[in-house]
Coordinates of C-alpha atoms and ligand atoms in Angstrom, one line a residue:
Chain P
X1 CA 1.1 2.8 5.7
X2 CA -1.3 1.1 3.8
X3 CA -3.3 4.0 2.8
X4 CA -2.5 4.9 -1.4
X5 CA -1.4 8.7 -2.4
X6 CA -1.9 10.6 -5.7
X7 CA 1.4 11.6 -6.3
X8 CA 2.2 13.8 -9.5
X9 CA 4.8 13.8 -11.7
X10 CA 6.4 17.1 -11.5
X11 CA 10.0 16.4 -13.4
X12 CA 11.9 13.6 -15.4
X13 CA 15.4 13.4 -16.0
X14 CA 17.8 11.3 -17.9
X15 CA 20.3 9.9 -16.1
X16 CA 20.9 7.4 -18.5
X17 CA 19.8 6.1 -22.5
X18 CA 17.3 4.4 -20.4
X19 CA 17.4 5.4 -16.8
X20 CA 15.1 8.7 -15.8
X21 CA 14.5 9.8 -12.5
X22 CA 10.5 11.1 -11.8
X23 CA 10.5 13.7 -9.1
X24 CA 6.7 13.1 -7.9
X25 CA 4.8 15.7 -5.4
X26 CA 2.8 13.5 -2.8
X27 CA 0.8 15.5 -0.8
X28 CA 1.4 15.0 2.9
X29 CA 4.1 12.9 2.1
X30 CA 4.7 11.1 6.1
X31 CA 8.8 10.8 5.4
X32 CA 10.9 7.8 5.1
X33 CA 14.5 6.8 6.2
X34 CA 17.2 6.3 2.7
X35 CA 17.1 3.1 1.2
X36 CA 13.1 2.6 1.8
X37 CA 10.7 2.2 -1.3
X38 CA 7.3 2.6 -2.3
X39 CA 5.0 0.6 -4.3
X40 CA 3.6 2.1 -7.1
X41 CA 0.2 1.5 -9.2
X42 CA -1.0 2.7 -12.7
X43 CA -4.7 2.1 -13.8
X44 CA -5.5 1.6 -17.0
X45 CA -9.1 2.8 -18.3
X46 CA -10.4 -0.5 -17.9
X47 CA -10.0 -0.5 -14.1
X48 CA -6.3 -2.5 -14.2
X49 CA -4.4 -2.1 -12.1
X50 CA 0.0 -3.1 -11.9
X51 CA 1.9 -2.6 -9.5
X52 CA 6.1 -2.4 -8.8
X53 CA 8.0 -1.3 -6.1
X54 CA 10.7 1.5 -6.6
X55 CA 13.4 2.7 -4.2
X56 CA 13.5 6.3 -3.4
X57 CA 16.5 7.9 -4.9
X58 CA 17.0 11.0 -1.8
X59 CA 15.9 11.8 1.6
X60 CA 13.0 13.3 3.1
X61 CA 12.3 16.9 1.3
X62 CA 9.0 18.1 2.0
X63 CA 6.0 16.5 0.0
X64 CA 8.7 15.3 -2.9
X65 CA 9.8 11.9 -3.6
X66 CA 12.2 11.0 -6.2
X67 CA 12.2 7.5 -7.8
X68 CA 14.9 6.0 -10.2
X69 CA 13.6 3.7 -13.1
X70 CA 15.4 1.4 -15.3
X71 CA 13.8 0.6 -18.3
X72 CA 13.5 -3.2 -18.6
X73 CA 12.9 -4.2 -22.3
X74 CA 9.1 -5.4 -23.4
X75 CA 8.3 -4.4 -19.1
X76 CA 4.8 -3.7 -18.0
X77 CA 5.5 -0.9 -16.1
X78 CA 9.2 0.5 -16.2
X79 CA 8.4 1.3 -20.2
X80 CA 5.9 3.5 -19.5
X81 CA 7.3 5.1 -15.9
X82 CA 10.4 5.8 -17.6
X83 CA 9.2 7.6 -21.0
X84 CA 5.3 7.9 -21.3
X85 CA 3.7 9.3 -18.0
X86 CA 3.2 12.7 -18.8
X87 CA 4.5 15.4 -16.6
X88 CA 1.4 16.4 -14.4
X89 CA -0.3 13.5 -14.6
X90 CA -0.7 11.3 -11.3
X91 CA -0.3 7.4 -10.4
X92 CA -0.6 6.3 -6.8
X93 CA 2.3 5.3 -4.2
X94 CA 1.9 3.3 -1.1
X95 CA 5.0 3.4 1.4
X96 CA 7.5 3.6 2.6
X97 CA 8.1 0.2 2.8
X98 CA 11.0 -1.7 4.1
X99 CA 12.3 -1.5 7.1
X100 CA 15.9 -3.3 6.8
X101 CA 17.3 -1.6 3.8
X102 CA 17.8 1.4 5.4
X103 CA 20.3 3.6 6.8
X104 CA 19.9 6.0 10.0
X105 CA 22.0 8.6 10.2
X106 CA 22.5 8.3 13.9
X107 CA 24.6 5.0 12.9
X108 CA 28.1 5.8 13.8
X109 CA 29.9 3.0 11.9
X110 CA 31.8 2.5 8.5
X111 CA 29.4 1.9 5.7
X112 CA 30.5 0.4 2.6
X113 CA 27.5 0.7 -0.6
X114 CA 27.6 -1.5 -3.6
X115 CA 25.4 -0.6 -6.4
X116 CA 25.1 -2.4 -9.7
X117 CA 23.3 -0.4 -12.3
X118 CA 19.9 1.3 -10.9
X119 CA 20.6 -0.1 -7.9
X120 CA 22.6 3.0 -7.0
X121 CA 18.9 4.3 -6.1
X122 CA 18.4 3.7 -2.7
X123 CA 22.0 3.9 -2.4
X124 CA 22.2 7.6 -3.5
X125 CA 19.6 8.5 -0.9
X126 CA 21.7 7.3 2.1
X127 CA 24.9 9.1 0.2
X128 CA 22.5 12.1 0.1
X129 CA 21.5 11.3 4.0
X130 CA 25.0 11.0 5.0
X131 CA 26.0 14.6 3.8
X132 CA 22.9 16.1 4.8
X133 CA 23.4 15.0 8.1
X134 CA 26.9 16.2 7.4
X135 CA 27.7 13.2 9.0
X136 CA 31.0 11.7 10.0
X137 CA 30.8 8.4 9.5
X138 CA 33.0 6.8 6.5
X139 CA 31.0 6.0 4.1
X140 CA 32.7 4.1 0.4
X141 CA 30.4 3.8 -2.5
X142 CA 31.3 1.1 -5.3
X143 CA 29.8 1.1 -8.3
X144 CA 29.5 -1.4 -11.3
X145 CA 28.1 -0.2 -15.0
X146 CA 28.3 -1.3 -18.1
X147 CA 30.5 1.5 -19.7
X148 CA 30.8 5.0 -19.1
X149 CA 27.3 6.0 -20.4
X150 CA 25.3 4.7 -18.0
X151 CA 26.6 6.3 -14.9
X152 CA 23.7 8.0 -12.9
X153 CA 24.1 11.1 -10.4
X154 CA 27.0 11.7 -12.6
X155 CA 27.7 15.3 -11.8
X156 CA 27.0 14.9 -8.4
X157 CA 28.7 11.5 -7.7
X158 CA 31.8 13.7 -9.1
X159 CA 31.1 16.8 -6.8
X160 CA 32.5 14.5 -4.2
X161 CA 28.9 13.8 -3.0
X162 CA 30.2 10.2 -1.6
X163 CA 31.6 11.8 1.1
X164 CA 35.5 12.6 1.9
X165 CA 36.3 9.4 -0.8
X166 CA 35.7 9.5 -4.4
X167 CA 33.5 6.5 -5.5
X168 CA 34.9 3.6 -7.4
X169 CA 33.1 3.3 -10.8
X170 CA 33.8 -0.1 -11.6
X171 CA 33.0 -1.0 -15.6
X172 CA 31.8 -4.1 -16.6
X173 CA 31.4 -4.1 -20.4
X174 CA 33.6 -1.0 -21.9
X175 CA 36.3 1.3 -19.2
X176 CA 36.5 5.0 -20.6
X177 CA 39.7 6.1 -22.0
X178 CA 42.7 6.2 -20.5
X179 CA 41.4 4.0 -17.3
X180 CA 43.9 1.2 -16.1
X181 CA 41.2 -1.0 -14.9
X182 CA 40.0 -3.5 -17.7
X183 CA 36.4 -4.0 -17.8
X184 CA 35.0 -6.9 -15.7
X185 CA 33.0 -7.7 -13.1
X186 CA 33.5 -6.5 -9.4
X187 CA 35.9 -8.1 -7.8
X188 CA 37.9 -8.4 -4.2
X189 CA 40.2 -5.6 -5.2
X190 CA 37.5 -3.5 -6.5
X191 CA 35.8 -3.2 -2.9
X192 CA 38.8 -3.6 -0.8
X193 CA 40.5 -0.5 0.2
X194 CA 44.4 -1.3 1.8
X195 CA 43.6 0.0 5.2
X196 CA 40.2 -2.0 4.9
X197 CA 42.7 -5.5 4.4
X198 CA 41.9 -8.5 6.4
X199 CA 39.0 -7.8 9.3
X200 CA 37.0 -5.1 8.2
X201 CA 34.1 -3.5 10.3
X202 CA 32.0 -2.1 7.7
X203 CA 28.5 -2.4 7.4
X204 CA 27.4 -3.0 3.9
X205 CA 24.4 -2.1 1.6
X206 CA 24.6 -4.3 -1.8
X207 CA 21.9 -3.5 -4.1
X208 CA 21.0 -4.2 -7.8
X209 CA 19.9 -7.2 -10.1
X210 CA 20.2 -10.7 -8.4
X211 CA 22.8 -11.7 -10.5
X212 CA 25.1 -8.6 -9.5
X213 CA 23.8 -9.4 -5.7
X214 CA 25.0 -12.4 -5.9
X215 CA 28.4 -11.9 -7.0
X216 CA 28.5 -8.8 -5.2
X217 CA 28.1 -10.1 -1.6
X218 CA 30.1 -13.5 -2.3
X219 CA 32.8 -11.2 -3.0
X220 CA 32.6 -9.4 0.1
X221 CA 32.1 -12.4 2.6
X222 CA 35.4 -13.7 0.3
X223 CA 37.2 -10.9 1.3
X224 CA 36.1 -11.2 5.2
X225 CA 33.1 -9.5 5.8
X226 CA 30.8 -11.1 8.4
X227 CA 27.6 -12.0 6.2
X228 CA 25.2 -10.8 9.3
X229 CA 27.0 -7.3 8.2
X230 CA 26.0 -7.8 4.5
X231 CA 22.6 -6.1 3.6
X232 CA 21.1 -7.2 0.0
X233 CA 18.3 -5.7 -2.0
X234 CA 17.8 -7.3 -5.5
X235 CA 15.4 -6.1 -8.2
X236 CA 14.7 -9.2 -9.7
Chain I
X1 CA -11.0 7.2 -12.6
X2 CA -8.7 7.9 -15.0
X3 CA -5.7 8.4 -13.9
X4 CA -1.9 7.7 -15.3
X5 CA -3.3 8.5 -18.8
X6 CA -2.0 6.3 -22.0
X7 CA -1.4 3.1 -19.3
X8 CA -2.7 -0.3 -21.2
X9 CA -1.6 -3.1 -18.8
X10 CA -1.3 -6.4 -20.0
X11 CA -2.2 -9.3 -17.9
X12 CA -6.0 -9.8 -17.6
X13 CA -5.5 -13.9 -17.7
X14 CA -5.4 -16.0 -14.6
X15 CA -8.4 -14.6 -12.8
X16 CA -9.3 -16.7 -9.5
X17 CA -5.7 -17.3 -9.5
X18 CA -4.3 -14.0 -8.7
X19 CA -4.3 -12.9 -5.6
X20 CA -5.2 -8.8 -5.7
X21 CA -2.2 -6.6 -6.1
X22 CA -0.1 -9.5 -7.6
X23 CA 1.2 -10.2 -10.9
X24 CA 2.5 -13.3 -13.0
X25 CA 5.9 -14.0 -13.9
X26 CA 7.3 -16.7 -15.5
X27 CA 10.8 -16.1 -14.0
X28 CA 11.7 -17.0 -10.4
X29 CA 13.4 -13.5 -8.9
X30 CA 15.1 -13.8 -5.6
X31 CA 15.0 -12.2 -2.5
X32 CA 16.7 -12.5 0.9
X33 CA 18.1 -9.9 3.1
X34 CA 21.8 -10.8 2.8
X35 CA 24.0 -13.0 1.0
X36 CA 23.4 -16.5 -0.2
X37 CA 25.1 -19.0 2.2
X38 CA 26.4 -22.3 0.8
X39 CA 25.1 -25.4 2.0
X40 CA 26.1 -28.6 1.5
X41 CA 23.7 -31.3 1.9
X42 CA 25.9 -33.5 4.1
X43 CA 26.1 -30.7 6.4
X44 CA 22.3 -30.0 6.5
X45 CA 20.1 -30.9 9.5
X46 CA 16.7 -29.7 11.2
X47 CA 15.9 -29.5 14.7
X48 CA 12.4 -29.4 15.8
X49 CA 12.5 -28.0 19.2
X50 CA 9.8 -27.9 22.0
X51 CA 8.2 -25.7 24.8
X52 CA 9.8 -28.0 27.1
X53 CA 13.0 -27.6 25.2
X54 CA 13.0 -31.3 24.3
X55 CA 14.7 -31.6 20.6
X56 CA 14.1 -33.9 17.4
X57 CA 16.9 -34.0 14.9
X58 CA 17.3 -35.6 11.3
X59 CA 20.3 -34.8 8.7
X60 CA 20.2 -35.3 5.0
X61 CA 20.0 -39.0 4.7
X62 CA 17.5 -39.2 7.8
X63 CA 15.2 -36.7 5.5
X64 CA 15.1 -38.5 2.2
X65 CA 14.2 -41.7 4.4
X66 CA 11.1 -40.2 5.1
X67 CA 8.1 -40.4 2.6
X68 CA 8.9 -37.8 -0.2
X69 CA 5.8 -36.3 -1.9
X70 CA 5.5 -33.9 -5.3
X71 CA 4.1 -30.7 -5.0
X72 CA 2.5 -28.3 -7.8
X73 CA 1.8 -25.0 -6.3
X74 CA 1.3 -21.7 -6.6
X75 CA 3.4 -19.2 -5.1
X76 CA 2.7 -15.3 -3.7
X77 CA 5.7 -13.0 -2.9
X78 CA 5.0 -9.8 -1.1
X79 CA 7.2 -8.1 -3.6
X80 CA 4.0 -8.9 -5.8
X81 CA 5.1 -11.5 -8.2
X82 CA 3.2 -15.0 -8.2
X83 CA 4.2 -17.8 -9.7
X84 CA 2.2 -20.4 -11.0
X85 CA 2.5 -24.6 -11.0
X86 CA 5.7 -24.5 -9.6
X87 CA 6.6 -27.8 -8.9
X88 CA 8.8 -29.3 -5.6
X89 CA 9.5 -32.2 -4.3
X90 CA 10.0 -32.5 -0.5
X91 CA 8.5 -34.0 3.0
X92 CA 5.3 -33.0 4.6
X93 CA 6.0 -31.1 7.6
X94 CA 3.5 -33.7 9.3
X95 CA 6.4 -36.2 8.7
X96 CA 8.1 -34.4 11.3
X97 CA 5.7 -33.3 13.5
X98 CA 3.9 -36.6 13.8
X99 CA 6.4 -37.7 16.7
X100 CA 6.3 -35.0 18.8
X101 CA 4.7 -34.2 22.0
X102 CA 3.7 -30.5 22.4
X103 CA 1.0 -28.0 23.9
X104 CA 2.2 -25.7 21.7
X105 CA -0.1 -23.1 19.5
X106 CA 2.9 -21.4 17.4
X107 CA 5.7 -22.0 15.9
X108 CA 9.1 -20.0 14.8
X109 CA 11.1 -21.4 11.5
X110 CA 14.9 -20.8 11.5
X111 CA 17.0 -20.4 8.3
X112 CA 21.1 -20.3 8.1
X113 CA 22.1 -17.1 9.2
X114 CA 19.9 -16.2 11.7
X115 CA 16.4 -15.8 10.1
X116 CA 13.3 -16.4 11.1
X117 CA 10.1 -16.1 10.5
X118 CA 6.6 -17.1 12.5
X119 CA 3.0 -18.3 12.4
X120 CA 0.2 -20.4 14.1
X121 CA 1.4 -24.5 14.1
X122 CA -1.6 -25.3 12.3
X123 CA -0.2 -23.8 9.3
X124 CA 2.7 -26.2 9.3
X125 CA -0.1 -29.0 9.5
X126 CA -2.2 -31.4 7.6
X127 CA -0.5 -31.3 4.4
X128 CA -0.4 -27.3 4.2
X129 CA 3.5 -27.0 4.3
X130 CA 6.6 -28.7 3.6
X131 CA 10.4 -29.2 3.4
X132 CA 11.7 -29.0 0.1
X133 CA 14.7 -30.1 -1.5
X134 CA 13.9 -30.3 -5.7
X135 CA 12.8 -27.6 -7.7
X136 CA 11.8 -28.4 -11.2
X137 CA 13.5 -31.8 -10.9
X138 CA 16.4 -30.4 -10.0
X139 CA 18.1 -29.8 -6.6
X140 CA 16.7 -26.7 -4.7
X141 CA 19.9 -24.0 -5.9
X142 CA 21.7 -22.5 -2.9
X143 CA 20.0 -18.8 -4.0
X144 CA 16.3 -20.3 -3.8
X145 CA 17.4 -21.7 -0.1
X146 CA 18.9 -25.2 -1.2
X147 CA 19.9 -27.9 -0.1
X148 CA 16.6 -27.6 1.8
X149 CA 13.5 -24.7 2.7
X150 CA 10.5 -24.7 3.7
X151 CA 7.6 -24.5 1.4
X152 CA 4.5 -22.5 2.9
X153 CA 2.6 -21.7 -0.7
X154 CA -0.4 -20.3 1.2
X155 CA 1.4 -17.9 2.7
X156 CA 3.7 -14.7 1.4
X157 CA 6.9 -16.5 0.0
X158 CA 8.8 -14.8 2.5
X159 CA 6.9 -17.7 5.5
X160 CA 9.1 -20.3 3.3
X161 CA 12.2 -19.6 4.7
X162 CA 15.0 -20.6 3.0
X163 CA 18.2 -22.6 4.2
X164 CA 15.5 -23.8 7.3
X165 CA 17.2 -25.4 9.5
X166 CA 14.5 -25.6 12.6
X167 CA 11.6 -24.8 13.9
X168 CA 10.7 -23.8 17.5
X169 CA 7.3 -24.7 19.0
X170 CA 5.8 -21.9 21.5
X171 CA 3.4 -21.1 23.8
X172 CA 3.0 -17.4 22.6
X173 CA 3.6 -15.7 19.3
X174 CA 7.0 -14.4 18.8
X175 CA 7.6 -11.7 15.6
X176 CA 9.8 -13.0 13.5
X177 CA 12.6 -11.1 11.2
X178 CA 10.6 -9.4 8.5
X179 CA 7.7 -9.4 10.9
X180 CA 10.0 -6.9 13.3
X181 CA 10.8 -5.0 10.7
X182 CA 7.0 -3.9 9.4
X183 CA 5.6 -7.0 7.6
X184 CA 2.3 -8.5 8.2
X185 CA 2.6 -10.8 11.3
X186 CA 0.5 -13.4 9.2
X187 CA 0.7 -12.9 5.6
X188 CA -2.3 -14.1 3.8
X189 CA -2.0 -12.9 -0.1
X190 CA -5.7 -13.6 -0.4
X191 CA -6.4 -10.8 2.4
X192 CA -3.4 -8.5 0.9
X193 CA -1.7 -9.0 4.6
X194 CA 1.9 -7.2 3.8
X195 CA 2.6 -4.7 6.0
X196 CA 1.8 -4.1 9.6
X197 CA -1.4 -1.7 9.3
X198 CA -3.2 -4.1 6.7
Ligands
FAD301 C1 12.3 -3.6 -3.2 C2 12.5 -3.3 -4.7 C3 13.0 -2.1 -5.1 C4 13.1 -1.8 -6.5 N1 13.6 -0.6 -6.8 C5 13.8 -0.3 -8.2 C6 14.3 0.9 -8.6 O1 14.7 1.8 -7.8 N2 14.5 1.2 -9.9 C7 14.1 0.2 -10.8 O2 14.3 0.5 -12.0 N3 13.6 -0.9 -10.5 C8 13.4 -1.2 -9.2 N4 12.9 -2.5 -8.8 C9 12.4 -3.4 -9.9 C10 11.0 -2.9 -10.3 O3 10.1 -3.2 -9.2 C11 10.4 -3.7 -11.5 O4 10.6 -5.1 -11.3 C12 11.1 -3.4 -12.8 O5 10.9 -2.0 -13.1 C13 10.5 -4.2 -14.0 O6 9.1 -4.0 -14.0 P1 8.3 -4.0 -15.4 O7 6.9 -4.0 -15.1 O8 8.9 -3.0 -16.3 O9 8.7 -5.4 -16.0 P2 7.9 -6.8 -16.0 O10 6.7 -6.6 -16.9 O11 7.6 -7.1 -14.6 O12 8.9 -7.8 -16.5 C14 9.3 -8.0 -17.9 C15 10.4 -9.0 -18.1 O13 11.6 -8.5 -17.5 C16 12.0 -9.3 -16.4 N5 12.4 -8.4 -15.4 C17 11.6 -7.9 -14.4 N6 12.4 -7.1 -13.6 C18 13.6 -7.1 -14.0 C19 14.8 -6.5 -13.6 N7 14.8 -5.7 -12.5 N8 16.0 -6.8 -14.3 C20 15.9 -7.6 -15.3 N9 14.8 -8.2 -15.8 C21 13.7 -8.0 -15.2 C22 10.9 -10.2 -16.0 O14 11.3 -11.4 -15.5 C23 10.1 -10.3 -17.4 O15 10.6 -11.3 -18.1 C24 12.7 -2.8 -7.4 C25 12.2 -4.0 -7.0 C26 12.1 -4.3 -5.6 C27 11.6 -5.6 -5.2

């Protein structure tokens, strides 16, 4: 676990103005459970070294790992992740790491996921577990943006991906046309289905910034939900 | 070895300070494994419980009676952000330990909600760890673990457990939650102790 990997930068891709995802090959790659992450390190020519963690965005595929980055403005290491690493170049990766986060598809019960903004990345890889495993259990995704441009997984968040429900896109800032939700933030309604009303079993994955977190998961134990059942990951 | 091509990095300054693998922020980011609980200071107390199963209790008022000190310190989360000259103002866990009669070599730390989190007593003593309740001169907010948590600055952040609301003396080492989950049983940032294997 504590050894570091090469891993290469094989593909980018925009999911967003400034959200990519980096497929990176990592040779013999051990595997990791969804909703784990890795640390990463650059090294600059003068022996420097940073380091950040970053979820992974799917499940165990061979030696590939996909990351999600969110550029943070004037960032150390997001900036240059997210636009300047070349494709085939390497940085190193320690991990997995984390071992609460996480999501086993042998678990049989509901499973609600909250993502605000990038946080949908460890959340996608137990989305992308959960069909995979074709598995049965229910599983809800809610998730908060800004506006209608900054949705990631788009295409495949819209295939139906999240399982027999459609995710809840919930926009903060601007709703797209037509939508009969005003923008604001998440709220009881928002992560309440009707059937869901009053106890609720679920087991629930909140992840994004700490202010989102926060709101996020008062909302749920608002609304009922035993806060031992609430599982947060915040990135910062 | 010049790998990730074009990377410049920034922060070469605080040298000495700076654990390896860490890096400075001037924010304070937050972490816990589930949602924030909100305490309210009249409803706070710590129990410091034995071996023998023998208990010590003080609420919030019992607390501030004790002697209050001022801390500046330097903080390490495993997450690898340090914080420098933080500043706290709390009780020496000595204050509370002083009274007690126990044999015992470890000790487990309890937060709201179940969490725990473990080391060796002697980290708890002579002036290496306190009880905190002020942050910056103001009251500790519920998301950093007010009304009160436990400030451990020479260990990972995540040995300061927030919301604390007791601590168990034992005979044997007992894992704590992050502990059983992968992290370092001990968690020195100066020895890079984060995960089990390092
Ligand atoms: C367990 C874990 C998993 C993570 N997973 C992901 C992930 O999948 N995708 C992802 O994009 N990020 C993720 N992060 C956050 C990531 O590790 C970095 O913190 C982030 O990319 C910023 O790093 P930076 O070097 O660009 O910015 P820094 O140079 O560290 O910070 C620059 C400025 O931005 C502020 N800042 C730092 N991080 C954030 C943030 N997240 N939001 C707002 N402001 C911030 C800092 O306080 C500072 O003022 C994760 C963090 C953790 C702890």
């Amino acid at each position: 676990m504590s050894a570091w990997r090469r891993a290469r930068l094989v593909r980018r891709q925009e999911q967003s103005r400034t959200g990519r995802t980096l497929l990176f090959d990592v040779p013999q790659w051990p595997g990791h459970l969804a909703g784990q992450h890795v640390d990463v390190r650059l090294s600059a020519d003068d022996g420097y070294q940073a380091i950040r963690s970053y979820s992974l965005a799917a499940p165990t595929e061979g030696d590939g790992i996909e990351l999600g980055v969110q550029t943070v403005p004037g960032g150390e290491v997001s900036p240059y992740l997210a636009r300047d690493l070349p494709v085939g170049a390497d940085v190193e990766v320690r991990g997995p790491l984390g071992g609460w986060f996480v999501w086993r598809p042998e678990q049989r019960e509901s499973v609600l996921l909250v993502a605000g903004g990038c946080g949908i990345v460890p959340l996608m890889a137990m989305i992308r577990a959960h069909r995979l495993e074709r598995s049965t259990a229910p599983m809800r995704l809610v998730y908060s943006v800004r506006d209608p441009a900054q949705v990631w997984y788009r295409d495949e968040l819209a295939g139906g991906a999240a399982g027999a429900t459609v995710p809840r896109i919930v926009y903060t800032r601007r709703a797209p046309p037509g939508s009969s939700r005003p923008p604001g933030h998440i709220s009881a309604h928002d992560l309440q289905t009707p059937e869901e009303a009053g106890a609720s079993p679920a087991l629930c994955f909140v992840c994004g910034p700490t202010g989102f977190v926060e709101h996020a998961a008062e909302v749920l134990t608002g609304i009922g939900h035993d806060p031992s059942r609430i599982r947060t990951e915040r990135f910062g | 070895m010049s790998i990730t091509p074009g990377f410049q990095g920034r922060s070469h300054r605080f040298e000495g300070r700076l654990p390896p693998g860490q890096y400075p922020t001037e924010s304070f980011p937050v972490l816990s494994a589930g949602p924030t609980p909100h305490i309210r200071a009249e409803d706070w107390s710590f129990t410091v419980t034995t071996e023998g199963g023998g208990t010590h209790r003080w609420d919030w008022e019992e607390m501030m009676a004790l002697p209050q000190e001022d801390v500046t310190v330097d903080i390490h989360c495993v997450t690898r952000w340090s914080k420098f000259d933080t500043a706290w103002r709390g009780v020496s866990l000595d204050a509370f330990l002083s009274g007690v009669e126990s044999a015992a070599d470890f000790a487990v730390v309890h937060g709201e909600g179940g969490y725990t989190t473990n080391m060796p007593l002697e980290d708890l003593q002579e002036g290496k760890a306190w009880l905190v309740h002020t942050y910056d001169g103001f009251d500790l907010s519920p998301e950093h673990g007010g009304p009160v948590r436990l400030l451990v600055p020479h260990l990972y952040f995540w040995k300061s457990a927030k919301w604390v609301n007791g601590l168990r003396l034992t005979l044997q080492d007992e894992p704590g939650f992050w502990e059983s989950v992968g992290y370092h049983n001990y968690g020195d940032p100066w020895r890079e102790q984060r995960a089990w294997s390092d």
